[in-house]
Amino acid sequence: MNITVPASVNVKELVKNLSLSPTRTKSIKIKIYYFLSLVLLTNHNAALNEKNEGYRRISSIKMKKIMGRKDYYLIIQILTDPKDPIIESNKSWHNGKQGGDGYCQGYRLCQAYNTGEVIWKTIPLKFQQRIEKHHKNQFKDNFDDSKYEFLYNQFKINKLSFDPSVNDYIHSFGQELLSRTNGNEFQTNMVLNRIGRWLYYVEKIENDNIWCQVSPANWRLNSSLTHLNRTLRPFLLCNGQRLAEVDVNASQSYILSAVMRDEFITGNDGLFNLQSISPKAFHKLLDSGYITSYSCDKVYSFGYTTYSGTTMHTEFNPYLSSSIEKNKNTISFMWGSFYNDMELESIRSYQASPFSSDFYKYLVSVVKSKTGAMTQDEDVLRERIKKNMRLVLFDDNKKHRTHGTYLQMFKELYPGVEKWTYDLLKKIGKTDFSYLLQRTESYIVLDVISRDFHEKYPSAPVFTIHDAICTYPEFILPLTELTNRHFTSIIGTPVGIKIKQWQPDPLPKTLDITKEWVKIKPVASLEEYQKKAHSVFHSNISRGRKFLQ
C-alpha cells in the first residue's frame, strides 16, 4: 500500500531524539506517515476541502484503534509541538451524546509545511491490514473495486498527451488574469497558484503519471482527467487522436426524477433500487422508523399501514379500515410522509419535465408563465437557477429553504419535490443524499453504459468524467445511442444529451477568463488570502511564475 505524504516534513528527524528502540522507532515513523497522509492537501483534493478551510476531520476513536492509544497521543504531541507545529486543529470536536450531531476534530498542515510537494511512502502489509480492518464497514455495503478493472485498464493501454498548443493557451490565460490583478500580491499569488496547478496536471498526464480510482463513497471514477480544468480538456489527445464526449444534461436533477419514483424503493429486481444503490441510506430509513419493515416478498409497512405491491402513492385513512371500498376520505402517502393533491401533482409534473431538452431553460419558461413579465434577462436567470439547483438538492438549512430566493422559487413551482427532498435531507443527511444521487448516476454511467460500450467496441477508448463519457469521434454515434437507450430505459424519462467535439483553440475565451477571475478577484487582502491559503501551494506559485516569465 502506497500513500502520499508531505515532502516538507522530515519524519526521520522527528523520531530521532525520542530514545525509542529500533522496532518502535520504525513503527512510530510509519504511523506518523499514515496520519500525515490523512491531513495532506494536494492539487487533487484541495478544492474538495475549501468549505472546511483545509481542515480534514480525523476520528480519534478510529485512530486509537489503528495506531494504539499510546502511540496516537504521542504522534499528536510530536506533530503539534508548540516550538514548531506541523499540524493545527480547528478545535471543533463535538460529542453527539451532548446533543446534536457529533463530529470529529479537524486537522490540517500548518502553512509552513503546506507546500503541495509530496513523496510516496510504502505502508507494510501488517499495518495496511489493520487500517482496512477498521475502515471496511465505513459505507455499509459490498464495494467491489475489481469490477471497474476495464475502466482502469483504459489508462494503461492508451497513451494520453496534449496538443502542444496547450502551452500557448495556458500562457495567454495566465497573462490575462495577471493583467487584471493590477499588481495586487494576493491576487497575483492566486493566479500563479492556479496556473501552476494546471501545469502540474498537464505534466503528470504527459509523463504517464496518471491516477484513477472509483470512490467507495459515491462510486464515481476520479482520475487525472476529472481534475483537469474543463477548458484544458479539448487539448487532450489519446494515442495522438482527438477525443469527443457525450454529456448528460442536468444530470442530478434528472436522476432525482427517478429516485422519487415508487419503483426505486420497492424494486428488488436487479440493481436499480434504494437498497442496492445505497444500503446505508436504506438502513437509516429503517432505523429511524421512516420505513418500519421490509421483506423481499414485496410486503412493506410504512407508518400506519402494511401493504404490498409496487405503488407508493397509497390512498388510506389511518382511522378507517384499510379496505379501499370503505376508505372514502383518503390522504396520499409516499416514503413515510403525507402529501396533498397539489404536492403530488407537482411531483408528477417534475418527473414529466422535458429533460431531453434544456431543463434549466424549461424552468425559466415555467417561472415566466407563473409570474408573468420577467424582470431578469432569461439567460441570466437560467444560469442563476442552474447554479442554485445544488441548494435545492442539498441545502438542509431550514432558514435558507424558507427565505432563499431561488429555493422559494422552486418551492412555488414544485412544492411536493421540495418537501420530499427536504424530508430526505433530514432523515439521511445531505452527505448520504448526495451519495445516493451520485451513486445512481455512476451505476448507470460506469456499470451499465461504459461496460456495454466497451464490450461492443473493445478497440475504442472509454474514459468517464462523472456524467460524461469520452471516446474517439468515430464512436460517438453508437455511444450516444447506448447512453440514450440505457438512461431512458432505467430512469423512465428521455434523457438530454450534449455531444462535444474537442477542438483546441490556443486563444482563451473572455467568458472563461472571467469565470476564473470571479473566483480570484475577492482575494484582494491578507484577511481574504488567509482564508484560501490552505490551497495555495509554494510549488504551484513557483511553477506558475517560472512558466509565465
Coordinates of C-alpha atoms in Angstrom, one line a residue:
M1 CA 0.0 0.0 0.0
N2 CA 1.5 3.3 -1.1
I3 CA 0.5 6.7 0.4
T4 CA 1.4 10.3 -0.4
V5 CA 2.9 12.4 2.4
P6 CA 4.2 16.0 2.5
A7 CA 7.8 16.2 1.3
S8 CA 8.3 19.2 3.7
V9 CA 8.1 17.0 6.9
N10 CA 11.3 15.3 7.9
V11 CA 9.8 12.3 9.8
K12 CA 13.2 10.7 10.5
E13 CA 14.4 13.8 12.3
L14 CA 11.2 13.9 14.3
V15 CA 11.7 10.5 15.8
K16 CA 15.5 10.6 16.1
N17 CA 15.6 12.0 19.6
L18 CA 12.7 10.0 21.1
S19 CA 15.0 7.4 22.6
L20 CA 13.0 4.5 21.3
S21 CA 14.0 1.0 20.2
P22 CA 14.7 0.5 16.5
T23 CA 11.5 -1.5 16.2
R24 CA 9.3 1.1 17.9
T25 CA 11.0 3.9 16.0
K26 CA 10.1 2.2 12.7
S27 CA 6.5 1.7 13.9
I28 CA 6.1 5.4 15.0
K29 CA 7.5 6.6 11.7
I30 CA 5.0 4.5 9.7
K31 CA 2.1 5.8 11.9
I32 CA 3.2 9.4 11.5
Y33 CA 3.4 9.0 7.7
Y34 CA -0.1 7.5 7.8
F35 CA -1.5 10.4 9.9
L36 CA 0.1 13.0 7.7
S37 CA -1.4 11.3 4.6
L38 CA -4.9 11.8 6.1
V39 CA -4.4 15.6 6.6
L40 CA -2.4 16.3 3.4
L41 CA -3.8 18.7 0.9
T42 CA -2.7 18.3 -2.7
N43 CA -3.7 19.7 -6.1
H44 CA -6.1 16.7 -6.3
N45 CA -8.1 17.3 -3.1
A46 CA -7.6 20.9 -2.2
A47 CA -10.9 22.0 -3.9
L48 CA -12.8 19.3 -2.1
N49 CA -11.8 20.8 1.3
E50 CA -12.4 24.5 0.6
K51 CA -15.5 24.7 2.6
N52 CA -13.6 23.3 5.6
E53 CA -10.8 25.8 5.2
G54 CA -8.5 22.8 4.5
Y55 CA -9.3 21.0 7.8
R56 CA -9.9 17.3 7.4
R57 CA -11.8 15.6 10.2
I58 CA -10.0 12.7 11.9
S59 CA -11.8 10.3 14.1
S60 CA -9.7 9.9 17.3
I61 CA -11.6 6.7 18.2
K62 CA -10.7 5.1 14.8
M63 CA -7.1 6.4 15.0
K64 CA -6.6 4.9 18.5
K65 CA -7.8 1.5 17.2
I66 CA -5.5 1.7 14.2
M67 CA -2.4 3.1 15.9
G68 CA -2.9 2.2 19.5
R69 CA -4.0 4.7 22.2
K70 CA -0.5 5.4 23.5
D71 CA 1.1 5.9 20.0
Y72 CA -1.8 8.1 18.9
Y73 CA -1.3 10.6 21.7
L74 CA 2.5 10.5 21.2
I75 CA 2.1 11.3 17.5
I76 CA -0.4 14.2 18.2
Q77 CA 2.1 15.5 20.7
I78 CA 5.0 15.3 18.2
L79 CA 3.1 17.0 15.3
T80 CA 1.6 19.8 17.5
D81 CA 4.8 20.7 19.3
P82 CA 4.4 24.5 20.0
K83 CA 8.0 25.2 19.2
D84 CA 7.5 24.1 15.6
P85 CA 3.9 22.8 15.0
I86 CA 3.5 20.7 11.8
I87 CA -0.3 20.4 12.1
E88 CA -3.0 22.6 13.6
S89 CA -6.5 21.9 14.7
N90 CA -9.8 23.8 14.4
K91 CA -10.8 22.6 17.8
S92 CA -14.3 21.8 16.5
W93 CA -14.8 18.4 18.1
H94 CA -18.3 17.8 19.4
N95 CA -19.7 14.8 21.2
G96 CA -23.0 13.7 19.8
K97 CA -24.1 12.4 23.2
Q98 CA -24.2 16.0 24.4
G99 CA -26.9 16.9 21.9
G100 CA -27.0 17.5 18.2
D101 CA -24.8 15.7 15.7
G102 CA -21.4 14.5 16.8
Y103 CA -18.4 15.2 14.6
C104 CA -14.6 14.7 14.7
Q105 CA -12.0 17.4 15.1
G106 CA -10.4 18.8 12.0
Y107 CA -6.6 18.9 11.3
R108 CA -4.5 20.5 8.6
L109 CA -0.9 21.1 7.9
C110 CA 0.5 24.4 9.2
Q111 CA 1.2 26.9 6.3
A112 CA 5.0 26.5 6.6
Y113 CA 4.6 22.8 5.7
N114 CA 1.8 23.1 3.3
T115 CA 3.9 23.3 0.2
G116 CA 2.0 21.0 -2.1
E117 CA 5.1 18.9 -2.8
V118 CA 4.6 15.2 -1.9
I119 CA 6.6 12.0 -1.8
W120 CA 5.4 8.3 -1.8
K121 CA 5.8 6.0 1.2
T122 CA 5.0 2.3 1.4
I123 CA 2.9 1.0 4.3
P124 CA 3.8 -2.5 5.5
L125 CA 1.2 -5.2 4.9
K126 CA 0.5 -5.8 8.5
F127 CA -0.3 -2.2 9.2
Q128 CA -2.3 -2.0 6.0
Q129 CA -4.5 -4.9 7.1
R130 CA -5.0 -3.1 10.4
I131 CA -6.2 0.0 8.6
E132 CA -8.5 -1.9 6.3
K133 CA -10.0 -3.8 9.3
H134 CA -11.2 -0.5 10.8
H135 CA -12.4 1.0 7.5
K136 CA -14.2 -1.9 5.9
N137 CA -17.7 -1.1 7.3
Q138 CA -17.4 2.6 6.5
F139 CA -20.1 2.6 3.8
K140 CA -22.1 -0.4 4.9
D141 CA -22.1 -2.1 1.5
N142 CA -20.1 -4.5 -0.5
F143 CA -18.0 -2.3 -2.7
D144 CA -16.3 -4.4 -5.4
D145 CA -13.4 -2.4 -6.9
S146 CA -12.4 -5.2 -9.2
K147 CA -15.4 -4.8 -11.5
Y148 CA -14.0 -1.5 -12.7
E149 CA -10.8 -3.0 -14.0
F150 CA -11.9 -2.5 -17.6
L151 CA -12.0 1.3 -16.9
Y152 CA -8.7 1.3 -15.0
N153 CA -7.1 -0.5 -18.0
Q154 CA -8.0 2.3 -20.3
F155 CA -5.3 4.4 -18.7
K156 CA -2.8 1.6 -19.1
I157 CA -3.4 0.6 -22.7
N158 CA -3.9 4.1 -24.1
K159 CA -1.3 6.9 -24.2
L160 CA -2.7 10.3 -23.2
S161 CA -1.0 13.5 -24.1
F162 CA -1.7 17.1 -25.1
D163 CA -1.7 19.2 -28.2
P164 CA 1.4 21.4 -28.0
S165 CA -0.8 24.5 -28.3
V166 CA -2.0 23.9 -24.7
N167 CA 1.1 25.8 -23.5
D168 CA 0.1 28.8 -25.6
Y169 CA -3.4 28.6 -24.2
I170 CA -2.3 28.4 -20.5
H171 CA 0.3 31.2 -21.1
S172 CA -2.3 33.6 -22.6
F173 CA -4.8 32.7 -19.9
G174 CA -2.4 33.4 -17.2
Q175 CA -1.2 36.7 -18.6
E176 CA -4.7 37.9 -19.0
L177 CA -5.5 37.0 -15.4
L178 CA -2.3 38.7 -14.2
S179 CA -3.3 41.9 -16.1
R180 CA -6.5 42.1 -14.0
T181 CA -4.7 42.0 -10.7
N182 CA -3.0 45.4 -11.1
G183 CA -0.1 44.1 -9.1
N184 CA -2.1 43.1 -6.0
E185 CA 0.2 40.5 -4.4
F186 CA -2.6 38.3 -3.0
Q187 CA -4.5 38.1 -6.3
T188 CA -1.2 37.5 -8.1
N189 CA -0.4 34.5 -5.9
M190 CA -3.9 33.2 -6.5
V191 CA -3.3 33.4 -10.3
L192 CA 0.2 31.8 -10.1
N193 CA -1.2 29.0 -7.9
R194 CA -4.0 28.3 -10.4
I195 CA -1.7 28.3 -13.5
G196 CA 0.9 26.2 -11.6
R197 CA -1.9 23.7 -10.8
W198 CA -2.9 23.4 -14.4
L199 CA 0.7 22.9 -15.4
Y200 CA 1.0 20.2 -12.7
Y201 CA -1.9 18.2 -14.2
V202 CA -0.6 18.6 -17.7
E203 CA 2.9 17.4 -16.7
K204 CA 1.6 14.4 -14.8
I205 CA -0.5 13.3 -17.8
E206 CA 2.3 13.9 -20.3
N207 CA 4.6 11.7 -18.1
D208 CA 2.1 8.9 -17.8
N209 CA 1.9 9.6 -14.1
I210 CA -1.9 9.2 -14.1
W211 CA -4.0 8.0 -11.2
C212 CA -7.6 6.7 -11.2
Q213 CA -9.8 5.2 -8.6
V214 CA -13.5 4.6 -8.1
S215 CA -14.6 6.1 -4.8
P216 CA -16.3 3.6 -2.4
A217 CA -18.3 6.6 -1.1
N218 CA -20.1 7.9 -4.3
W219 CA -18.9 5.3 -6.9
R220 CA -17.6 8.0 -9.2
L221 CA -14.4 7.3 -11.1
N222 CA -12.0 10.0 -10.1
S223 CA -8.9 10.4 -12.2
S224 CA -6.3 12.9 -13.6
L225 CA -9.0 13.7 -16.2
T226 CA -11.7 14.6 -13.8
H227 CA -9.3 17.0 -12.0
L228 CA -8.2 18.6 -15.3
N229 CA -9.8 22.0 -15.8
R230 CA -12.6 21.7 -18.4
T231 CA -11.1 24.4 -20.6
L232 CA -7.9 22.2 -21.0
R233 CA -9.8 19.0 -22.0
P234 CA -10.1 20.0 -25.7
F235 CA -6.3 19.9 -25.9
L236 CA -6.2 16.3 -24.7
L237 CA -5.1 13.5 -27.1
C238 CA -5.5 9.8 -26.9
N239 CA -2.9 7.9 -28.9
G240 CA -2.3 11.1 -30.8
Q241 CA -6.0 11.4 -31.8
R242 CA -8.7 13.9 -30.7
L243 CA -11.5 12.9 -28.4
A244 CA -15.1 13.7 -28.1
E245 CA -17.6 13.3 -25.2
V246 CA -21.3 12.5 -24.6
D247 CA -22.5 14.6 -21.7
V248 CA -25.8 14.2 -19.8
N249 CA -27.9 17.4 -19.3
A250 CA -28.8 18.4 -15.8
S251 CA -27.8 15.0 -14.6
Q252 CA -28.5 15.4 -10.8
S253 CA -32.0 17.0 -11.4
Y254 CA -32.7 14.2 -14.0
I255 CA -31.6 11.5 -11.6
L256 CA -33.8 13.0 -8.8
S257 CA -36.9 12.3 -11.0
A258 CA -36.2 8.6 -10.9
V259 CA -35.2 8.4 -7.2
M260 CA -38.6 9.8 -6.3
R261 CA -40.4 7.0 -8.2
D262 CA -42.2 4.3 -6.4
E263 CA -40.2 1.5 -8.0
F264 CA -36.9 2.8 -6.8
I265 CA -37.8 2.0 -3.1
T266 CA -40.0 -1.1 -3.8
G267 CA -38.0 -2.7 -6.6
N268 CA -35.8 -5.7 -5.8
D269 CA -35.5 -6.9 -9.4
G270 CA -31.9 -6.1 -10.4
L271 CA -29.6 -3.4 -9.0
F272 CA -31.5 -0.2 -9.6
N273 CA -33.2 0.3 -6.3
L274 CA -32.6 2.1 -3.0
Q275 CA -31.4 -1.0 -1.1
S276 CA -28.8 -1.9 -3.8
I277 CA -27.7 1.7 -4.6
S278 CA -27.4 2.9 -1.0
P279 CA -27.7 0.3 1.7
K280 CA -26.6 2.9 4.3
A281 CA -29.4 5.3 3.4
F282 CA -31.9 2.4 3.3
H283 CA -31.0 1.3 6.8
K284 CA -31.0 4.8 8.1
L285 CA -34.7 5.0 7.0
L286 CA -35.3 1.6 8.6
D287 CA -33.6 2.6 11.8
S288 CA -35.5 5.9 12.1
G289 CA -38.8 4.3 11.5
Y290 CA -39.3 6.0 8.2
I291 CA -39.6 2.5 6.8
T292 CA -40.8 0.3 9.6
S293 CA -40.3 -3.1 8.0
Y294 CA -39.1 -4.7 4.7
S295 CA -39.1 -8.1 3.2
C296 CA -38.1 -9.5 -0.2
D297 CA -41.6 -10.7 -1.0
K298 CA -42.5 -7.1 -1.6
V299 CA -44.6 -6.6 1.5
Y300 CA -43.9 -3.2 3.1
S301 CA -45.0 -1.4 6.2
F302 CA -44.9 2.3 6.2
G303 CA -46.4 4.4 9.0
Y304 CA -49.8 3.2 9.8
T305 CA -50.4 0.5 7.3
T306 CA -48.9 -2.5 5.7
Y307 CA -49.4 -3.1 2.0
S308 CA -47.8 -5.0 -0.9
G309 CA -47.2 -4.2 -4.5
T310 CA -45.2 -1.5 -6.2
T311 CA -47.2 1.6 -5.7
M312 CA -46.0 4.0 -3.0
H313 CA -48.8 6.5 -3.5
T314 CA -51.2 4.5 -1.3
E315 CA -54.6 6.0 -0.5
F316 CA -55.8 5.4 3.0
N317 CA -57.2 6.9 6.2
P318 CA -55.5 5.6 9.4
Y319 CA -58.7 5.8 11.4
L320 CA -60.7 3.6 8.9
S321 CA -60.4 0.1 7.7
S322 CA -57.6 -0.4 5.1
S323 CA -60.2 -1.6 2.7
I324 CA -60.2 0.7 -0.3
E325 CA -64.0 0.4 -0.6
K326 CA -64.5 1.6 3.0
N327 CA -61.8 4.2 2.9
K328 CA -63.7 7.1 1.3
N329 CA -61.8 10.0 2.9
T330 CA -58.3 9.3 1.9
I331 CA -54.9 11.1 2.1
S332 CA -51.9 10.3 0.0
F333 CA -48.8 8.7 1.5
M334 CA -45.2 8.3 0.0
W335 CA -41.9 7.4 1.5
G336 CA -43.2 7.9 5.0
S337 CA -44.9 11.3 4.6
F338 CA -48.3 12.6 3.7
Y339 CA -48.8 14.7 0.6
N340 CA -51.8 16.7 -0.6
D341 CA -53.1 16.6 -4.2
M342 CA -51.2 19.7 -5.2
E343 CA -47.9 18.3 -3.9
L344 CA -48.4 15.0 -5.6
E345 CA -49.3 16.7 -8.8
S346 CA -46.1 18.9 -8.6
I347 CA -44.0 15.7 -8.2
R348 CA -45.7 14.2 -11.3
S349 CA -45.2 17.4 -13.2
Y350 CA -41.5 17.5 -12.2
Q351 CA -41.0 13.9 -13.3
A352 CA -42.6 14.7 -16.7
S353 CA -40.3 17.7 -17.3
P354 CA -38.6 17.7 -20.7
F355 CA -35.2 16.6 -19.5
S356 CA -34.3 15.7 -23.1
S357 CA -34.1 19.4 -23.9
D358 CA -32.7 22.3 -21.9
F359 CA -34.1 21.6 -18.4
Y360 CA -33.0 24.9 -16.9
K361 CA -34.4 26.9 -19.9
Y362 CA -37.6 25.0 -19.3
L363 CA -37.7 26.1 -15.7
V364 CA -37.3 29.7 -16.8
S365 CA -40.3 29.3 -19.1
V366 CA -42.3 27.8 -16.2
V367 CA -41.3 30.7 -14.0
K368 CA -42.3 33.2 -16.7
S369 CA -45.7 31.6 -17.2
K370 CA -46.4 31.7 -13.5
T371 CA -45.1 35.2 -12.7
G372 CA -45.9 37.0 -15.9
A373 CA -43.4 39.6 -17.1
M374 CA -39.8 38.7 -16.2
T375 CA -37.6 41.3 -14.6
Q376 CA -34.4 39.5 -15.4
D377 CA -32.7 38.5 -18.7
E378 CA -33.7 34.9 -19.5
D379 CA -30.1 33.7 -20.0
V380 CA -29.0 35.3 -16.7
L381 CA -32.0 33.7 -14.9
R382 CA -31.2 30.4 -16.4
E383 CA -27.6 30.5 -15.1
R384 CA -28.8 31.5 -11.7
I385 CA -31.4 28.8 -11.5
K386 CA -28.8 26.2 -12.6
K387 CA -26.3 27.5 -10.0
N388 CA -28.8 27.4 -7.2
M389 CA -30.2 23.9 -8.1
R390 CA -27.5 22.5 -5.9
L391 CA -29.0 24.3 -2.9
V392 CA -32.4 22.9 -3.8
L393 CA -31.0 19.4 -3.7
F394 CA -28.5 19.6 -0.8
D395 CA -29.1 22.6 1.5
D396 CA -30.5 21.3 4.8
N397 CA -30.7 24.7 6.5
K398 CA -34.4 25.4 7.1
K399 CA -33.8 29.2 7.2
H400 CA -32.2 29.0 3.7
R401 CA -35.0 26.9 2.4
T402 CA -37.6 29.3 3.8
H403 CA -36.1 32.6 2.7
G404 CA -33.7 31.8 -0.2
T405 CA -34.9 33.5 -3.4
Y406 CA -34.3 30.6 -5.7
L407 CA -35.3 27.9 -3.2
Q408 CA -38.6 29.7 -2.7
M409 CA -39.0 29.9 -6.5
F410 CA -38.5 26.2 -6.8
K411 CA -40.9 25.5 -3.9
E412 CA -43.6 27.5 -5.6
L413 CA -43.1 25.5 -8.8
Y414 CA -42.8 22.1 -7.2
P415 CA -43.9 22.1 -3.6
G416 CA -44.0 18.3 -3.4
V417 CA -40.5 17.9 -4.7
E418 CA -39.1 20.5 -2.3
K419 CA -41.0 18.8 0.6
W420 CA -39.7 15.3 -0.4
T421 CA -36.2 16.5 -0.8
Y422 CA -36.0 18.3 2.5
D423 CA -37.6 15.4 4.2
L424 CA -34.9 13.0 2.9
L425 CA -32.2 15.5 3.9
K426 CA -33.5 15.4 7.5
K427 CA -33.8 11.7 7.5
I428 CA -30.5 10.6 6.0
G429 CA -28.4 13.8 5.9
K430 CA -27.1 15.8 2.9
T431 CA -23.9 13.7 2.5
D432 CA -25.7 10.4 2.1
F433 CA -28.4 12.0 0.0
S434 CA -25.7 13.4 -2.4
Y435 CA -24.1 10.0 -2.4
L436 CA -27.4 8.5 -3.3
L437 CA -27.8 10.7 -6.4
Q438 CA -24.2 10.3 -7.4
R439 CA -24.2 6.5 -7.0
T440 CA -27.4 6.3 -9.1
E441 CA -25.7 8.3 -11.8
S442 CA -22.4 6.3 -11.5
Y443 CA -24.2 3.0 -11.6
I444 CA -25.8 3.9 -15.0
V445 CA -22.6 5.6 -16.4
L446 CA -20.0 3.1 -15.3
D447 CA -21.7 -0.3 -14.7
V448 CA -24.2 -0.1 -17.5
I449 CA -23.3 2.2 -20.4
S450 CA -19.5 2.2 -20.2
R451 CA -19.4 -1.6 -19.8
D452 CA -21.9 -2.2 -22.6
F453 CA -19.9 0.2 -24.9
H454 CA -16.6 -1.5 -24.0
E455 CA -18.0 -4.9 -24.8
K456 CA -19.4 -3.9 -28.1
Y457 CA -16.4 -1.7 -29.2
P458 CA -13.3 -3.1 -27.4
S459 CA -11.0 -1.2 -29.7
A460 CA -12.4 2.2 -28.7
P461 CA -11.1 4.0 -25.6
V462 CA -13.6 4.9 -22.9
F463 CA -13.0 7.5 -20.2
T464 CA -15.6 8.9 -17.8
I465 CA -15.8 12.3 -16.3
H466 CA -18.6 11.8 -13.9
D467 CA -21.8 12.2 -16.0
A468 CA -19.8 12.3 -19.3
I469 CA -18.2 9.6 -21.4
C470 CA -15.3 10.2 -23.8
T471 CA -14.1 8.2 -26.8
Y472 CA -12.9 8.7 -30.4
P473 CA -15.2 10.9 -32.5
E474 CA -16.0 8.0 -34.9
F475 CA -17.6 6.1 -32.0
I476 CA -19.7 9.0 -30.7
L477 CA -22.9 7.9 -32.5
P478 CA -23.1 4.4 -31.1
L479 CA -22.0 5.7 -27.7
T480 CA -24.8 8.3 -27.9
E481 CA -27.3 5.7 -28.8
L482 CA -26.3 3.4 -25.9
T483 CA -26.4 6.4 -23.5
N484 CA -29.8 7.4 -24.7
R485 CA -31.3 3.9 -24.6
H486 CA -29.9 2.9 -21.2
F487 CA -30.7 6.2 -19.4
T488 CA -34.2 6.4 -20.8
S489 CA -34.9 2.7 -20.0
I490 CA -33.7 2.9 -16.4
I491 CA -34.9 6.4 -15.4
G492 CA -38.2 6.1 -17.3
T493 CA -37.9 9.6 -18.9
P494 CA -36.0 10.6 -22.1
V495 CA -32.5 11.9 -21.3
G496 CA -30.9 15.1 -22.6
I497 CA -27.5 14.7 -24.2
K498 CA -24.8 17.1 -25.4
I499 CA -22.1 15.9 -27.8
K500 CA -18.9 17.8 -27.6
Q501 CA -16.2 17.5 -30.2
W502 CA -12.9 18.5 -28.6
Q503 CA -11.2 21.1 -30.8
P504 CA -8.4 23.1 -29.2
D505 CA -8.2 26.9 -29.5
P506 CA -5.0 28.5 -28.2
L507 CA -6.8 31.8 -27.7
P508 CA -8.8 31.7 -24.4
K509 CA -12.4 32.8 -24.4
T510 CA -13.2 36.0 -22.5
L511 CA -16.1 34.3 -20.7
D512 CA -13.8 31.5 -19.4
I513 CA -11.2 34.0 -18.2
T514 CA -14.0 36.0 -16.5
K515 CA -15.3 32.8 -14.7
E516 CA -11.8 32.2 -13.3
W517 CA -11.3 35.9 -12.4
V518 CA -14.6 35.9 -10.4
K519 CA -13.1 33.4 -8.0
I520 CA -9.8 35.3 -7.7
K521 CA -11.0 38.9 -7.5
P522 CA -12.3 38.8 -3.9
V523 CA -8.9 37.7 -2.6
A524 CA -7.5 41.2 -2.5
S525 CA -6.5 41.5 1.2
L526 CA -4.4 39.5 3.7
E527 CA -7.6 38.5 5.5
E528 CA -9.2 37.1 2.4
Y529 CA -6.0 35.5 1.3
Q530 CA -5.5 33.6 4.6
K531 CA -8.9 32.0 4.1
K532 CA -7.6 30.5 0.9
A533 CA -4.0 29.9 1.9
H534 CA -4.5 26.3 2.7
S535 CA -5.0 25.5 -1.0
V536 CA -2.2 27.9 -2.3
F537 CA 1.0 25.9 -2.6
H538 CA 4.5 27.3 -2.9
S539 CA 5.3 24.7 -5.6
N540 CA 2.4 25.9 -7.7
I541 CA 3.4 29.6 -7.3
S542 CA 6.9 28.8 -8.3
R543 CA 5.9 26.7 -11.3
G544 CA 3.4 29.3 -12.5
R545 CA 5.8 32.2 -12.1
K546 CA 8.6 30.5 -14.0
F547 CA 6.2 29.5 -16.8
L548 CA 4.7 32.9 -17.2
Q549 CA 8.0 34.7 -17.1

